[in-house]
Amino acid sequence: MSKEAAFEVVSRLYQEFMDLPFPPRLAGADRAGFDLVMLDSETAAWVFIWIKNGGELEGQGRSGLLRCIAHLDRVIPALGEADYPEYWHRLREMARLAAYPQPRD
């Protein structure tokens, strides 16, 4: 996916994501050693910064986003059906597209 296409997709996914309520029963919940509220807000914040910067993140921002993806990779397998896994998969996909906007070999 080109950088321009990724920017359009991530921008749309972000708007849709921001319209979703945070899963209410997960406020204060921890999965795989991570606070879900903090993981959600940090990941969404890095994606927002990426969008605000026209699809760019400097070194610290990119490493922060990659760290969030790594945490999501540990959290998602630990989720049950009642943990709204589709919410977390959407967050991870949005972050992945922002972190890797061009095709990887």
PDB file of C-alpha atoms in Angstrom:
ATOM      1  CA  MET A   1       0.000   0.000   0.000  1.00  0.00           C
ATOM      2  CA  SER A   2       1.378   3.395  -0.908  1.00  0.00           C
ATOM      3  CA  LYS A   3       1.995   5.973   1.764  1.00  0.00           C
ATOM      4  CA  GLU A   4      -0.835   8.130   0.382  1.00  0.00           C
ATOM      5  CA  ALA A   5      -3.303   5.233   0.399  1.00  0.00           C
ATOM      6  CA  ALA A   6      -2.233   4.279   3.932  1.00  0.00           C
ATOM      7  CA  PHE A   7      -2.789   7.863   5.058  1.00  0.00           C
ATOM      8  CA  GLU A   8      -6.333   7.853   3.664  1.00  0.00           C
ATOM      9  CA  VAL A   9      -7.145   4.458   5.179  1.00  0.00           C
ATOM     10  CA  VAL A  10      -5.676   5.288   8.584  1.00  0.00           C
ATOM     11  CA  SER A  11      -7.453   8.655   8.662  1.00  0.00           C
ATOM     12  CA  ARG A  12     -10.783   6.946   7.958  1.00  0.00           C
ATOM     13  CA  LEU A  13     -10.132   4.137  10.448  1.00  0.00           C
ATOM     14  CA  TYR A  14      -9.132   6.680  13.082  1.00  0.00           C
ATOM     15  CA  GLN A  15     -12.372   8.650  12.649  1.00  0.00           C
ATOM     16  CA  GLU A  16     -14.399   5.444  12.855  1.00  0.00           C
ATOM     17  CA  PHE A  17     -12.391   4.303  15.867  1.00  0.00           C
ATOM     18  CA  MET A  18     -12.926   7.580  17.705  1.00  0.00           C
ATOM     19  CA  ASP A  19     -16.687   7.087  17.327  1.00  0.00           C
ATOM     20  CA  LEU A  20     -16.482   3.738  19.138  1.00  0.00           C
ATOM     21  CA  PRO A  21     -16.934   3.741  22.896  1.00  0.00           C
ATOM     22  CA  PHE A  22     -14.146   2.191  24.916  1.00  0.00           C
ATOM     23  CA  PRO A  23     -15.408  -1.208  26.078  1.00  0.00           C
ATOM     24  CA  PRO A  24     -16.972  -0.225  29.424  1.00  0.00           C
ATOM     25  CA  ARG A  25     -16.208  -3.360  31.363  1.00  0.00           C
ATOM     26  CA  LEU A  26     -12.513  -3.014  30.501  1.00  0.00           C
ATOM     27  CA  ALA A  27     -11.924   0.294  32.295  1.00  0.00           C
ATOM     28  CA  GLY A  28      -9.163  -0.514  34.751  1.00  0.00           C
ATOM     29  CA  ALA A  29      -8.639  -3.988  33.260  1.00  0.00           C
ATOM     30  CA  ASP A  30      -5.249  -5.538  32.688  1.00  0.00           C
ATOM     31  CA  ARG A  31      -4.454  -8.172  30.081  1.00  0.00           C
ATOM     32  CA  ALA A  32      -1.042  -9.769  29.555  1.00  0.00           C
ATOM     33  CA  GLY A  33       0.388  -7.273  32.051  1.00  0.00           C
ATOM     34  CA  PHE A  34      -0.836  -4.143  30.277  1.00  0.00           C
ATOM     35  CA  ASP A  35      -3.428  -1.603  31.408  1.00  0.00           C
ATOM     36  CA  LEU A  36      -5.938  -1.554  28.561  1.00  0.00           C
ATOM     37  CA  VAL A  37      -6.974   2.083  28.993  1.00  0.00           C
ATOM     38  CA  MET A  38      -3.360   3.212  28.816  1.00  0.00           C
ATOM     39  CA  LEU A  39      -2.589   0.993  25.831  1.00  0.00           C
ATOM     40  CA  ASP A  40      -5.657   2.255  23.997  1.00  0.00           C
ATOM     41  CA  SER A  41      -4.939   5.917  24.656  1.00  0.00           C
ATOM     42  CA  GLU A  42      -1.216   5.733  23.896  1.00  0.00           C
ATOM     43  CA  THR A  43      -1.747   3.872  20.630  1.00  0.00           C
ATOM     44  CA  ALA A  44      -4.524   6.217  19.507  1.00  0.00           C
ATOM     45  CA  ALA A  45      -2.377   9.226  20.456  1.00  0.00           C
ATOM     46  CA  TRP A  46       0.551   8.079  18.291  1.00  0.00           C
ATOM     47  CA  VAL A  47      -1.815   7.423  15.375  1.00  0.00           C
ATOM     48  CA  PHE A  48      -3.329  10.896  15.840  1.00  0.00           C
ATOM     49  CA  ILE A  49       0.146  12.472  15.798  1.00  0.00           C
ATOM     50  CA  TRP A  50       0.976  10.495  12.647  1.00  0.00           C
ATOM     51  CA  ILE A  51      -2.174  11.836  10.964  1.00  0.00           C
ATOM     52  CA  LYS A  52      -1.568  15.380  12.214  1.00  0.00           C
ATOM     53  CA  ASN A  53       1.980  15.240  10.801  1.00  0.00           C
ATOM     54  CA  GLY A  54       0.732  14.200   7.371  1.00  0.00           C
ATOM     55  CA  GLY A  55       1.720  10.553   7.729  1.00  0.00           C
ATOM     56  CA  GLU A  56       5.087  11.078   9.381  1.00  0.00           C
ATOM     57  CA  LEU A  57       6.512  10.165  12.775  1.00  0.00           C
ATOM     58  CA  GLU A  58       9.976  11.053  13.955  1.00  0.00           C
ATOM     59  CA  GLY A  59      12.169   8.449  15.639  1.00  0.00           C
ATOM     60  CA  GLN A  60      10.630   8.658  19.115  1.00  0.00           C
ATOM     61  CA  GLY A  61       7.093   8.619  17.741  1.00  0.00           C
ATOM     62  CA  ARG A  62       7.724   5.650  15.496  1.00  0.00           C
ATOM     63  CA  SER A  63       9.400   3.712  18.300  1.00  0.00           C
ATOM     64  CA  GLY A  64       6.446   4.560  20.567  1.00  0.00           C
ATOM     65  CA  LEU A  65       3.999   3.294  17.975  1.00  0.00           C
ATOM     66  CA  LEU A  66       6.029   0.113  17.417  1.00  0.00           C
ATOM     67  CA  ARG A  67       6.081  -0.457  21.180  1.00  0.00           C
ATOM     68  CA  CYS A  68       2.278  -0.154  21.249  1.00  0.00           C
ATOM     69  CA  ILE A  69       1.982  -2.684  18.413  1.00  0.00           C
ATOM     70  CA  ALA A  70       4.234  -5.100  20.313  1.00  0.00           C
ATOM     71  CA  HIS A  71       2.054  -4.683  23.415  1.00  0.00           C
ATOM     72  CA  LEU A  72      -1.102  -5.239  21.385  1.00  0.00           C
ATOM     73  CA  ASP A  73       0.488  -8.386  19.957  1.00  0.00           C
ATOM     74  CA  ARG A  74       0.733  -9.704  23.513  1.00  0.00           C
ATOM     75  CA  VAL A  75      -2.682  -8.451  24.652  1.00  0.00           C
ATOM     76  CA  ILE A  76      -4.836  -9.625  21.741  1.00  0.00           C
ATOM     77  CA  PRO A  77      -4.210 -13.363  22.240  1.00  0.00           C
ATOM     78  CA  ALA A  78      -5.086 -12.956  25.943  1.00  0.00           C
ATOM     79  CA  LEU A  79      -8.508 -11.436  25.198  1.00  0.00           C
ATOM     80  CA  GLY A  80     -11.746 -13.320  25.619  1.00  0.00           C
ATOM     81  CA  GLU A  81     -14.884 -12.744  23.568  1.00  0.00           C
ATOM     82  CA  ALA A  82     -16.263 -10.500  26.313  1.00  0.00           C
ATOM     83  CA  ASP A  83     -13.180  -8.258  25.933  1.00  0.00           C
ATOM     84  CA  TYR A  84     -14.334  -6.946  22.532  1.00  0.00           C
ATOM     85  CA  PRO A  85     -11.409  -8.363  20.526  1.00  0.00           C
ATOM     86  CA  GLU A  86     -12.623  -6.634  17.347  1.00  0.00           C
ATOM     87  CA  TYR A  87     -11.976  -3.260  19.043  1.00  0.00           C
ATOM     88  CA  TRP A  88      -8.356  -4.230  19.720  1.00  0.00           C
ATOM     89  CA  HIS A  89      -7.803  -5.750  16.283  1.00  0.00           C
ATOM     90  CA  ARG A  90      -9.008  -2.489  14.711  1.00  0.00           C
ATOM     91  CA  LEU A  91      -6.654  -0.468  16.923  1.00  0.00           C
ATOM     92  CA  ARG A  92      -3.731  -2.725  16.021  1.00  0.00           C
ATOM     93  CA  GLU A  93      -4.452  -2.602  12.284  1.00  0.00           C
ATOM     94  CA  MET A  94      -4.637   1.184  12.341  1.00  0.00           C
ATOM     95  CA  ALA A  95      -1.310   1.346  14.205  1.00  0.00           C
ATOM     96  CA  ARG A  96       0.302  -1.174  11.848  1.00  0.00           C
ATOM     97  CA  LEU A  97      -0.703   0.818   8.785  1.00  0.00           C
ATOM     98  CA  ALA A  98       0.697   3.987  10.328  1.00  0.00           C
ATOM     99  CA  ALA A  99       3.947   2.306  11.308  1.00  0.00           C
ATOM    100  CA  TYR A 100       4.423   0.469   7.999  1.00  0.00           C
ATOM    101  CA  PRO A 101       2.655   2.541   5.316  1.00  0.00           C
ATOM    102  CA  GLN A 102       4.621   1.038   2.431  1.00  0.00           C
ATOM    103  CA  PRO A 103       4.861  -2.612   1.448  1.00  0.00           C
ATOM    104  CA  ARG A 104       7.349  -4.611   3.421  1.00  0.00           C
ATOM    105  CA  ASP A 105       9.479  -7.329   1.857  1.00  0.00           C
TER     106      ASP A 105
END
